[in-house]
mmCIF file of N, CA and C in Angstrom:
data_model
loop_
_atom_site.group_PDB
_atom_site.id
_atom_site.type_symbol
_atom_site.label_atom_id
_atom_site.label_comp_id
_atom_site.label_asym_id
_atom_site.label_seq_id
_atom_site.Cartn_x
_atom_site.Cartn_y
_atom_site.Cartn_z
ATOM 1 N N UNK A 1 0.943 -0.974 0.212
ATOM 2 C CA UNK A 1 -0.233 0.104 0.055
ATOM 3 C C UNK A 1 1.099 1.598 -0.274
ATOM 4 N N UNK A 2 0.653 2.229 -0.989
ATOM 5 C CA UNK A 2 1.018 3.594 -0.727
ATOM 6 C C UNK A 2 1.001 4.411 0.053
ATOM 7 N N UNK A 3 1.393 5.804 0.790
ATOM 8 C CA UNK A 3 0.437 5.932 1.642
ATOM 9 C C UNK A 3 1.396 7.022 1.093
ATOM 10 N N UNK A 4 0.652 8.303 2.003
ATOM 11 C CA UNK A 4 0.813 9.686 1.395
ATOM 12 C C UNK A 4 2.782 10.227 1.655
ATOM 13 N N UNK A 5 2.848 9.792 2.713
ATOM 14 C CA UNK A 5 4.799 9.506 3.079
ATOM 15 C C UNK A 5 4.885 9.099 1.771
ATOM 16 N N UNK A 6 4.691 8.074 1.274
ATOM 17 C CA UNK A 6 5.504 7.598 0.115
ATOM 18 C C UNK A 6 5.003 8.556 -0.851
ATOM 19 N N UNK A 7 4.182 9.206 -1.530
ATOM 20 C CA UNK A 7 4.264 9.953 -2.479
ATOM 21 C C UNK A 7 5.126 10.962 -2.206
ATOM 22 N N UNK A 8 4.595 11.779 -1.057
ATOM 23 C CA UNK A 8 5.671 12.980 -1.755
ATOM 24 C C UNK A 8 7.058 13.432 -0.133
ATOM 25 N N UNK A 9 7.464 12.061 -0.225
ATOM 26 C CA UNK A 9 8.396 12.082 0.370
ATOM 27 C C UNK A 9 8.326 12.806 2.119
ATOM 28 N N UNK A 10 9.817 12.074 2.537
ATOM 29 C CA UNK A 10 9.617 12.494 4.472
ATOM 30 C C UNK A 10 8.875 14.085 4.549
ATOM 31 N N UNK A 11 8.589 14.183 5.450
ATOM 32 C CA UNK A 11 8.832 15.798 5.907
ATOM 33 C C UNK A 11 8.898 15.832 7.091
ATOM 34 N N UNK A 12 9.230 17.323 7.241
ATOM 35 C CA UNK A 12 10.321 17.668 8.759
ATOM 36 C C UNK A 12 8.809 18.072 9.488
ATOM 37 N N UNK A 13 8.485 17.353 10.604
ATOM 38 C CA UNK A 13 7.377 17.610 12.026
ATOM 39 C C UNK A 13 8.694 18.289 13.120
ATOM 40 N N UNK A 14 7.789 19.121 13.817
ATOM 41 C CA UNK A 14 7.627 20.021 14.902
ATOM 42 C C UNK A 14 7.192 18.878 15.887
ATOM 43 N N UNK A 15 7.434 19.156 16.939
ATOM 44 C CA UNK A 15 6.264 18.388 17.988
ATOM 45 C C UNK A 15 6.884 18.945 19.239
ATOM 46 N N UNK A 16 5.953 19.879 20.046
ATOM 47 C CA UNK A 16 5.823 20.616 20.874
ATOM 48 C C UNK A 16 5.750 19.559 22.375
ATOM 49 N N UNK A 17 6.533 19.566 23.212
ATOM 50 C CA UNK A 17 5.675 18.785 23.998
ATOM 51 C C UNK A 17 6.080 17.462 23.875
ATOM 52 N N UNK A 18 7.121 17.327 23.207
ATOM 53 C CA UNK A 18 7.001 15.595 22.290
ATOM 54 C C UNK A 18 7.634 14.805 23.787
ATOM 55 N N UNK A 19 8.079 14.854 24.435
ATOM 56 C CA UNK A 19 8.748 14.059 25.387
ATOM 57 C C UNK A 19 7.536 13.547 26.699
ATOM 58 N N UNK A 20 6.343 14.119 26.298
ATOM 59 C CA UNK A 20 5.906 13.608 27.796
ATOM 60 C C UNK A 20 4.934 12.173 27.286
ATOM 61 N N UNK A 21 3.688 12.013 27.531
ATOM 62 C CA UNK A 21 2.566 11.085 27.366
ATOM 63 C C UNK A 21 2.435 10.933 25.762
ATOM 64 N N UNK A 22 1.514 11.606 25.261
ATOM 65 C CA UNK A 22 1.231 11.785 24.213
ATOM 66 C C UNK A 22 1.836 12.150 22.869
ATOM 67 N N UNK A 23 2.664 12.819 23.492
ATOM 68 C CA UNK A 23 3.601 13.327 22.725
ATOM 69 C C UNK A 23 4.593 12.936 21.895
ATOM 70 N N UNK A 24 5.587 11.927 22.415
ATOM 71 C CA UNK A 24 5.707 11.391 23.067
ATOM 72 C C UNK A 24 6.007 9.458 21.731
ATOM 73 N N UNK A 25 4.199 9.801 21.694
ATOM 74 C CA UNK A 25 3.664 8.207 21.200
ATOM 75 C C UNK A 25 3.393 9.434 19.680
ATOM 76 N N UNK A 26 3.055 10.314 19.780
ATOM 77 C CA UNK A 26 3.164 11.134 18.072
ATOM 78 C C UNK A 26 4.377 11.365 17.426
ATOM 79 N N UNK A 27 5.139 11.484 18.869
ATOM 80 C CA UNK A 27 6.702 11.572 17.749
ATOM 81 C C UNK A 27 7.218 10.442 17.072
ATOM 82 N N UNK A 28 6.682 9.155 17.681
ATOM 83 C CA UNK A 28 7.656 7.731 17.590
ATOM 84 C C UNK A 28 6.517 7.850 16.677
ATOM 85 N N UNK A 29 5.225 7.562 15.977
ATOM 86 C CA UNK A 29 4.735 7.168 15.364
ATOM 87 C C UNK A 29 4.881 7.963 14.007
ATOM 88 N N UNK A 30 4.741 8.720 14.385
ATOM 89 C CA UNK A 30 5.712 9.945 12.815
ATOM 90 C C UNK A 30 7.317 9.617 12.241
ATOM 91 N N UNK A 31 7.824 9.368 13.018
ATOM 92 C CA UNK A 31 9.881 9.210 13.088
ATOM 93 C C UNK A 31 9.791 7.770 12.069
ATOM 94 N N UNK A 32 8.917 7.419 11.544
ATOM 95 C CA UNK A 32 9.624 6.305 10.674
ATOM 96 C C UNK A 32 9.132 6.934 9.537
ATOM 97 N N UNK A 33 8.068 8.029 9.144
ATOM 98 C CA UNK A 33 8.154 8.067 7.732
ATOM 99 C C UNK A 33 8.605 9.925 7.559
ATOM 100 N N UNK A 34 8.575 10.196 8.592
ATOM 101 C CA UNK A 34 9.392 11.693 8.830
ATOM 102 C C UNK A 34 10.135 11.975 9.619
ATOM 103 N N UNK A 35 10.883 13.194 9.839
ATOM 104 C CA UNK A 35 12.088 13.916 9.995
ATOM 105 C C UNK A 35 11.532 14.487 11.418
ATOM 106 N N UNK A 36 12.135 14.076 12.561
ATOM 107 C CA UNK A 36 10.796 14.694 13.437
ATOM 108 C C UNK A 36 11.654 15.397 14.447
ATOM 109 N N UNK A 37 11.406 16.640 14.955
ATOM 110 C CA UNK A 37 11.774 17.699 15.693
ATOM 111 C C UNK A 37 10.984 17.838 16.939
ATOM 112 N N UNK A 38 11.798 16.939 18.246
ATOM 113 C CA UNK A 38 10.970 17.490 19.092
ATOM 114 C C UNK A 38 11.640 18.862 20.262
ATOM 115 N N UNK A 39 10.521 19.444 20.884
ATOM 116 C CA UNK A 39 11.143 20.157 21.795
ATOM 117 C C UNK A 39 10.192 20.311 23.588
ATOM 118 N N UNK A 40 10.974 20.339 24.680
ATOM 119 C CA UNK A 40 10.361 19.656 25.470
ATOM 120 C C UNK A 40 10.858 20.303 26.402
ATOM 121 N N UNK A 41 10.634 21.133 27.348
ATOM 122 C CA UNK A 41 11.214 21.600 28.923
ATOM 123 C C UNK A 41 11.361 20.569 29.801
ATOM 124 N N UNK A 42 10.918 19.475 29.648
ATOM 125 C CA UNK A 42 11.106 18.400 30.575
ATOM 126 C C UNK A 42 10.674 18.681 31.880
ATOM 127 N N UNK A 43 9.607 19.293 31.619
ATOM 128 C CA UNK A 43 8.617 19.934 33.062
ATOM 129 C C UNK A 43 8.268 18.920 33.741
ATOM 130 N N UNK A 44 7.051 18.134 32.643
ATOM 131 C CA UNK A 44 6.122 17.122 32.682
ATOM 132 C C UNK A 44 6.414 16.037 32.044
ATOM 133 N N UNK A 45 7.557 15.843 30.922
ATOM 134 C CA UNK A 45 7.340 14.950 30.570
ATOM 135 C C UNK A 45 8.682 14.072 30.882
ATOM 136 N N UNK A 46 9.115 13.110 29.869
ATOM 137 C CA UNK A 46 10.574 12.425 30.269
ATOM 138 C C UNK A 46 11.243 11.680 29.154
ATOM 139 N N UNK A 47 12.592 12.132 29.400
ATOM 140 C CA UNK A 47 13.804 11.579 27.946
ATOM 141 C C UNK A 47 13.559 10.802 27.687
ATOM 142 N N UNK A 48 13.737 10.150 28.693
ATOM 143 C CA UNK A 48 13.719 8.350 28.227
ATOM 144 C C UNK A 48 12.234 7.523 27.398
ATOM 145 N N UNK A 49 11.525 9.072 27.090
ATOM 146 C CA UNK A 49 9.739 8.363 26.431
ATOM 147 C C UNK A 49 10.482 8.309 24.944
ATOM 148 N N UNK A 50 11.495 9.233 24.590
ATOM 149 C CA UNK A 50 12.256 9.488 23.629
ATOM 150 C C UNK A 50 12.608 8.296 22.878
ATOM 151 N N UNK A 51 13.557 7.671 23.954
ATOM 152 C CA UNK A 51 14.591 6.472 23.698
ATOM 153 C C UNK A 51 14.904 5.371 22.843
ATOM 154 N N UNK A 52 15.083 5.495 21.533
ATOM 155 C CA UNK A 52 14.820 4.147 20.946
ATOM 156 C C UNK A 52 14.139 4.394 19.362
ATOM 157 N N UNK A 53 13.579 5.308 19.250
ATOM 158 C CA UNK A 53 13.581 5.841 18.079
ATOM 159 C C UNK A 53 14.183 7.177 17.177
ATOM 160 N N UNK A 54 14.035 7.593 16.342
ATOM 161 C CA UNK A 54 15.060 8.582 15.891
ATOM 162 C C UNK A 54 13.928 9.800 15.186
ATOM 163 N N UNK A 55 14.467 10.848 16.737
ATOM 164 C CA UNK A 55 13.656 12.066 16.503
ATOM 165 C C UNK A 55 15.093 12.956 16.612
ATOM 166 N N UNK A 56 15.312 13.828 17.095
ATOM 167 C CA UNK A 56 16.233 15.339 16.872
ATOM 168 C C UNK A 56 15.289 16.048 18.389
ATOM 169 N N UNK A 57 16.203 16.028 19.345
ATOM 170 C CA UNK A 57 15.419 16.576 20.665
ATOM 171 C C UNK A 57 15.792 17.562 20.849
ATOM 172 N N UNK A 58 15.299 18.937 20.872
ATOM 173 C CA UNK A 58 15.905 20.185 21.890
ATOM 174 C C UNK A 58 14.927 20.269 23.184
ATOM 175 N N UNK A 59 16.437 20.117 24.292
ATOM 176 C CA UNK A 59 15.897 20.754 25.486
ATOM 177 C C UNK A 59 15.128 22.218 25.813
ATOM 178 N N UNK A 60 13.880 22.687 25.949
ATOM 179 C CA UNK A 60 13.871 23.989 26.176
ATOM 180 C C UNK A 60 12.364 23.832 26.024
ATOM 181 N N UNK A 61 12.121 25.353 26.962
ATOM 182 C CA UNK A 61 10.888 25.577 26.652
ATOM 183 C C UNK A 61 10.120 26.793 24.987
ATOM 184 N N UNK A 62 8.933 27.125 24.721
ATOM 185 C CA UNK A 62 8.704 26.954 23.776
ATOM 186 C C UNK A 62 8.236 28.614 23.877
ATOM 187 N N UNK A 63 8.976 29.418 25.207
ATOM 188 C CA UNK A 63 9.043 30.140 25.777
ATOM 189 C C UNK A 63 10.455 31.102 25.407
ATOM 190 N N UNK A 64 11.368 30.414 24.715
ATOM 191 C CA UNK A 64 12.723 30.744 25.063
ATOM 192 C C UNK A 64 12.858 30.607 23.388
ATOM 193 N N UNK A 65 13.562 32.204 22.716
ATOM 194 C CA UNK A 65 13.503 31.913 22.061
ATOM 195 C C UNK A 65 15.041 31.078 21.023
ATOM 196 N N UNK A 66 15.887 31.257 21.682
ATOM 197 C CA UNK A 66 17.275 30.286 21.267
ATOM 198 C C UNK A 66 16.257 28.924 21.376
ATOM 199 N N UNK A 67 15.547 28.175 22.373
ATOM 200 C CA UNK A 67 15.292 26.692 21.659
ATOM 201 C C UNK A 67 14.534 26.624 20.279
ATOM 202 N N UNK A 68 13.163 28.164 20.486
ATOM 203 C CA UNK A 68 12.649 28.235 19.176
ATOM 204 C C UNK A 68 13.453 28.285 17.792
ATOM 205 N N UNK A 69 14.620 28.440 18.197
ATOM 206 C CA UNK A 69 15.465 28.990 16.872
ATOM 207 C C UNK A 69 16.223 27.634 15.920
ATOM 208 N N UNK A 70 16.063 27.171 17.558
ATOM 209 C CA UNK A 70 16.980 26.111 16.892
ATOM 210 C C UNK A 70 16.042 25.299 16.386
ATOM 211 N N UNK A 71 14.768 25.179 16.879
ATOM 212 C CA UNK A 71 13.436 23.745 16.285
ATOM 213 C C UNK A 71 12.857 24.376 14.651
ATOM 214 N N UNK A 72 12.997 25.620 14.209
ATOM 215 C CA UNK A 72 12.939 26.235 13.366
ATOM 216 C C UNK A 72 13.613 26.560 12.177
ATOM 217 N N UNK A 73 15.039 26.108 12.762
ATOM 218 C CA UNK A 73 16.412 26.174 11.902
ATOM 219 C C UNK A 73 16.496 24.693 11.225
ATOM 220 N N UNK A 74 16.140 23.516 10.088
ATOM 221 C CA UNK A 74 15.724 24.526 9.029
ATOM 222 C C UNK A 74 13.971 24.347 10.164
ATOM 223 N N UNK A 75 12.713 25.202 8.899
ATOM 224 C CA UNK A 75 12.095 25.321 8.916
ATOM 225 C C UNK A 75 10.936 23.853 9.135
ATOM 226 N N UNK A 76 10.136 23.709 9.946
ATOM 227 C CA UNK A 76 9.190 22.133 9.474
ATOM 228 C C UNK A 76 8.241 22.736 8.724
ATOM 229 N N UNK A 77 7.567 21.763 7.926
ATOM 230 C CA UNK A 77 6.129 21.630 6.510
ATOM 231 C C UNK A 77 4.924 21.999 7.960
ATOM 232 N N UNK A 78 5.264 21.178 9.482
ATOM 233 C CA UNK A 78 3.828 20.982 10.238
ATOM 234 C C UNK A 78 4.851 21.055 11.709
ATOM 235 N N UNK A 79 3.749 21.879 12.156
ATOM 236 C CA UNK A 79 3.732 21.971 13.776
ATOM 237 C C UNK A 79 2.641 21.241 14.623
ATOM 238 N N UNK A 80 2.964 20.037 15.509
ATOM 239 C CA UNK A 80 2.094 19.810 16.052
ATOM 240 C C UNK A 80 2.211 20.106 17.370
ATOM 241 N N UNK A 81 1.532 21.340 17.721
ATOM 242 C CA UNK A 81 1.583 21.661 19.372
ATOM 243 C C UNK A 81 0.686 20.955 20.166
ATOM 244 N N UNK A 82 1.769 20.246 21.308
ATOM 245 C CA UNK A 82 1.152 19.810 22.712
ATOM 246 C C UNK A 82 1.461 20.268 23.674
ATOM 247 N N UNK A 83 2.585 21.083 23.269
ATOM 248 C CA UNK A 83 3.531 21.544 24.575
ATOM 249 C C UNK A 83 2.202 22.652 25.367
ATOM 250 N N UNK A 84 2.356 22.453 27.073
ATOM 251 C CA UNK A 84 1.230 22.913 28.032
ATOM 252 C C UNK A 84 2.018 22.733 29.453
ATOM 253 N N UNK A 85 1.214 23.901 29.925
ATOM 254 C CA UNK A 85 1.909 24.151 31.181
ATOM 255 C C UNK A 85 0.770 23.464 32.150
ATOM 256 N N UNK A 86 1.289 21.820 32.584
ATOM 257 C CA UNK A 86 0.242 21.078 32.712
ATOM 258 C C UNK A 86 -0.161 20.720 33.706
ATOM 259 N N UNK A 87 -1.337 20.190 34.034
ATOM 260 C CA UNK A 87 -2.235 20.224 35.503
ATOM 261 C C UNK A 87 -2.920 21.312 35.770
ATOM 262 N N UNK A 88 -4.240 21.313 35.995
ATOM 263 C CA UNK A 88 -5.070 22.294 36.534
ATOM 264 C C UNK A 88 -4.519 22.683 38.462
ATOM 265 N N UNK A 89 -4.395 22.106 38.720
ATOM 266 C CA UNK A 89 -3.955 22.751 39.843
ATOM 267 C C UNK A 89 -2.633 23.984 39.591
ATOM 268 N N UNK A 90 -1.831 23.034 38.122
ATOM 269 C CA UNK A 90 -0.755 24.113 38.233
ATOM 270 C C UNK A 90 -0.933 25.300 37.740
ATOM 271 N N UNK A 91 -2.294 26.059 37.007
ATOM 272 C CA UNK A 91 -3.002 27.443 37.075
ATOM 273 C C UNK A 91 -3.667 27.916 38.034
ATOM 274 N N UNK A 92 -3.966 27.227 38.812
ATOM 275 C CA UNK A 92 -4.522 28.001 40.226
ATOM 276 C C UNK A 92 -3.176 28.146 41.319
ATOM 277 N N UNK A 93 -1.947 27.574 40.975
ATOM 278 C CA UNK A 93 -1.006 27.593 42.305
ATOM 279 C C UNK A 93 -0.614 29.056 41.237
ATOM 280 N N UNK A 94 0.684 28.682 39.898
ATOM 281 C CA UNK A 94 0.936 29.547 39.039
ATOM 282 C C UNK A 94 0.423 30.256 37.862
ATOM 283 N N UNK A 95 -0.631 31.331 38.030
ATOM 284 C CA UNK A 95 -0.901 31.521 36.723
ATOM 285 C C UNK A 95 -0.296 32.084 36.157
ATOM 286 N N UNK A 96 0.179 32.671 36.351
ATOM 287 C CA UNK A 96 1.315 33.550 35.321
ATOM 288 C C UNK A 96 2.128 33.077 34.725
ATOM 289 N N UNK A 97 2.449 31.441 34.815
ATOM 290 C CA UNK A 97 3.524 30.579 34.453
ATOM 291 C C UNK A 97 2.934 29.833 33.558
ATOM 292 N N UNK A 98 1.085 29.972 34.021
ATOM 293 C CA UNK A 98 0.272 29.008 33.003
ATOM 294 C C UNK A 98 -0.109 30.172 31.790
ATOM 295 N N UNK A 99 -0.654 31.371 32.531
ATOM 296 C CA UNK A 99 -0.873 31.927 30.993
ATOM 297 C C UNK A 99 0.091 32.232 29.961
ATOM 298 N N UNK A 100 1.635 31.976 30.497
ATOM 299 C CA UNK A 100 3.027 32.704 29.350
ATOM 300 C C UNK A 100 2.991 31.336 28.653
ATOM 301 N N UNK A 101 2.922 30.325 29.498
ATOM 302 C CA UNK A 101 3.285 28.575 28.354
ATOM 303 C C UNK A 101 1.930 28.935 27.696
ATOM 304 N N UNK A 102 0.850 28.370 27.899
ATOM 305 C CA UNK A 102 -0.377 28.079 27.569
ATOM 306 C C UNK A 102 -0.813 29.254 26.291
ATOM 307 N N UNK A 103 -0.760 30.782 26.743
ATOM 308 C CA UNK A 103 -1.176 31.518 25.952
ATOM 309 C C UNK A 103 0.378 31.787 25.386
ATOM 310 N N UNK A 104 0.956 32.833 25.793
ATOM 311 C CA UNK A 104 2.424 33.507 25.257
ATOM 312 C C UNK A 104 3.032 32.173 24.559
ATOM 313 N N UNK A 105 3.030 31.559 24.876
ATOM 314 C CA UNK A 105 3.948 29.736 23.941
ATOM 315 C C UNK A 105 3.194 29.758 22.890
ATOM 316 N N UNK A 106 1.735 29.662 22.852
ATOM 317 C CA UNK A 106 0.962 28.888 21.479
ATOM 318 C C UNK A 106 1.157 30.226 20.594
ATOM 319 N N UNK A 107 1.162 31.564 21.046
ATOM 320 C CA UNK A 107 1.208 32.380 20.293
ATOM 321 C C UNK A 107 2.253 32.770 19.132
ATOM 322 N N UNK A 108 3.551 32.798 20.398
ATOM 323 C CA UNK A 108 5.106 32.637 19.776
ATOM 324 C C UNK A 108 5.234 31.670 18.624
ATOM 325 N N UNK A 109 4.769 30.597 19.074
ATOM 326 C CA UNK A 109 5.015 29.781 18.241
ATOM 327 C C UNK A 109 4.085 30.158 16.716
ATOM 328 N N UNK A 110 2.400 30.142 16.908
ATOM 329 C CA UNK A 110 2.043 30.051 15.791
ATOM 330 C C UNK A 110 2.446 31.680 14.772
ATOM 331 N N UNK A 111 3.376 32.978 15.414
ATOM 332 C CA UNK A 111 3.974 33.734 14.409
ATOM 333 C C UNK A 111 5.376 32.741 13.566
ATOM 334 N N UNK A 112 6.166 32.167 15.104
ATOM 335 C CA UNK A 112 7.131 31.571 14.195
ATOM 336 C C UNK A 112 7.010 30.597 12.745
ATOM 337 N N UNK A 113 5.574 30.076 13.073
ATOM 338 C CA UNK A 113 5.280 29.117 12.286
ATOM 339 C C UNK A 113 4.577 29.939 10.836
ATOM 340 N N UNK A 114 4.322 30.987 11.064
ATOM 341 C CA UNK A 114 3.894 31.665 9.820
ATOM 342 C C UNK A 114 5.188 32.548 9.209
ATOM 343 N N UNK A 115 5.813 32.586 10.090
ATOM 344 C CA UNK A 115 7.385 33.518 9.385
ATOM 345 C C UNK A 115 7.800 32.412 8.743
ATOM 346 N N UNK A 116 7.920 31.403 9.389
ATOM 347 C CA UNK A 116 8.745 30.474 8.996
ATOM 348 C C UNK A 116 7.887 29.286 7.421
ATOM 349 N N UNK A 117 6.708 30.081 7.129
ATOM 350 C CA UNK A 117 5.877 29.629 5.797
ATOM 351 C C UNK A 117 5.783 27.923 6.280
ATOM 352 N N UNK A 118 5.030 27.651 7.628
ATOM 353 C CA UNK A 118 4.940 26.197 7.921
ATOM 354 C C UNK A 118 3.394 25.692 7.212
ATOM 355 N N UNK A 119 3.689 25.311 6.800
ATOM 356 C CA UNK A 119 2.068 24.658 5.609
ATOM 357 C C UNK A 119 0.543 24.182 6.492
ATOM 358 N N UNK A 120 0.509 23.729 8.002
ATOM 359 C CA UNK A 120 0.248 22.879 8.864
ATOM 360 C C UNK A 120 0.402 23.200 10.449
ATOM 361 N N UNK A 121 -0.360 23.875 11.456
ATOM 362 C CA UNK A 121 -0.059 23.672 12.343
ATOM 363 C C UNK A 121 -1.699 23.217 13.256
ATOM 364 N N UNK A 122 -0.992 21.977 13.768
ATOM 365 C CA UNK A 122 -2.105 21.325 14.669
ATOM 366 C C UNK A 122 -2.060 21.562 16.336
ATOM 367 N N UNK A 123 -3.269 21.951 17.078
ATOM 368 C CA UNK A 123 -2.818 22.537 17.511
ATOM 369 C C UNK A 123 -4.024 21.033 18.892
ATOM 370 N N UNK A 124 -3.212 20.511 19.246
ATOM 371 C CA UNK A 124 -4.485 19.811 20.599
ATOM 372 C C UNK A 124 -4.329 20.164 21.793
ATOM 373 N N UNK A 125 -5.846 20.721 21.888
ATOM 374 C CA UNK A 125 -5.952 20.767 23.213
ATOM 375 C C UNK A 125 -6.681 20.010 24.375
ATOM 376 N N UNK A 126 -6.455 20.547 25.578
ATOM 377 C CA UNK A 126 -6.501 19.616 27.091
ATOM 378 C C UNK A 126 -7.159 20.652 27.809
ATOM 379 N N UNK A 127 -7.424 19.541 29.223
ATOM 380 C CA UNK A 127 -7.801 20.655 29.997
ATOM 381 C C UNK A 127 -7.008 22.002 30.407
ATOM 382 N N UNK A 128 -5.743 21.328 30.387
ATOM 383 C CA UNK A 128 -5.100 22.668 30.088
ATOM 384 C C UNK A 128 -5.277 24.375 29.946
ATOM 385 N N UNK A 129 -5.778 24.598 28.821
ATOM 386 C CA UNK A 129 -6.860 25.204 28.640
ATOM 387 C C UNK A 129 -7.317 26.291 29.278
ATOM 388 N N UNK A 130 -7.925 25.257 30.134
ATOM 389 C CA UNK A 130 -9.768 26.117 31.087
ATOM 390 C C UNK A 130 -8.564 26.838 32.244
#
């Protein structure tokens, strides 16, 4: 069976929050057919989740310009945005950090993606947005 990846060739894909439970599974599923880069600050994810399959890992926050420079060079064709300041209690105890990561971080990624000509941006939401 021929897949779209076979026809179009591998794409560069950025997975934010890629060391988390969901992100690492997304990265693993894509790694066979695509060039996957993961960015994660490891605040709730684990580097062990990324062992054993070919991904480029950038340890850093989506709020850090240097980390974003690294993951957008070269620019990905697709961004899958899963990074979040995780757990609802964190939003109560640290509302400014929650807003910075979940709000401003998403905006920074959208701006970078637009400037880089990213063709597709996938945002997966969770209860963290509340």
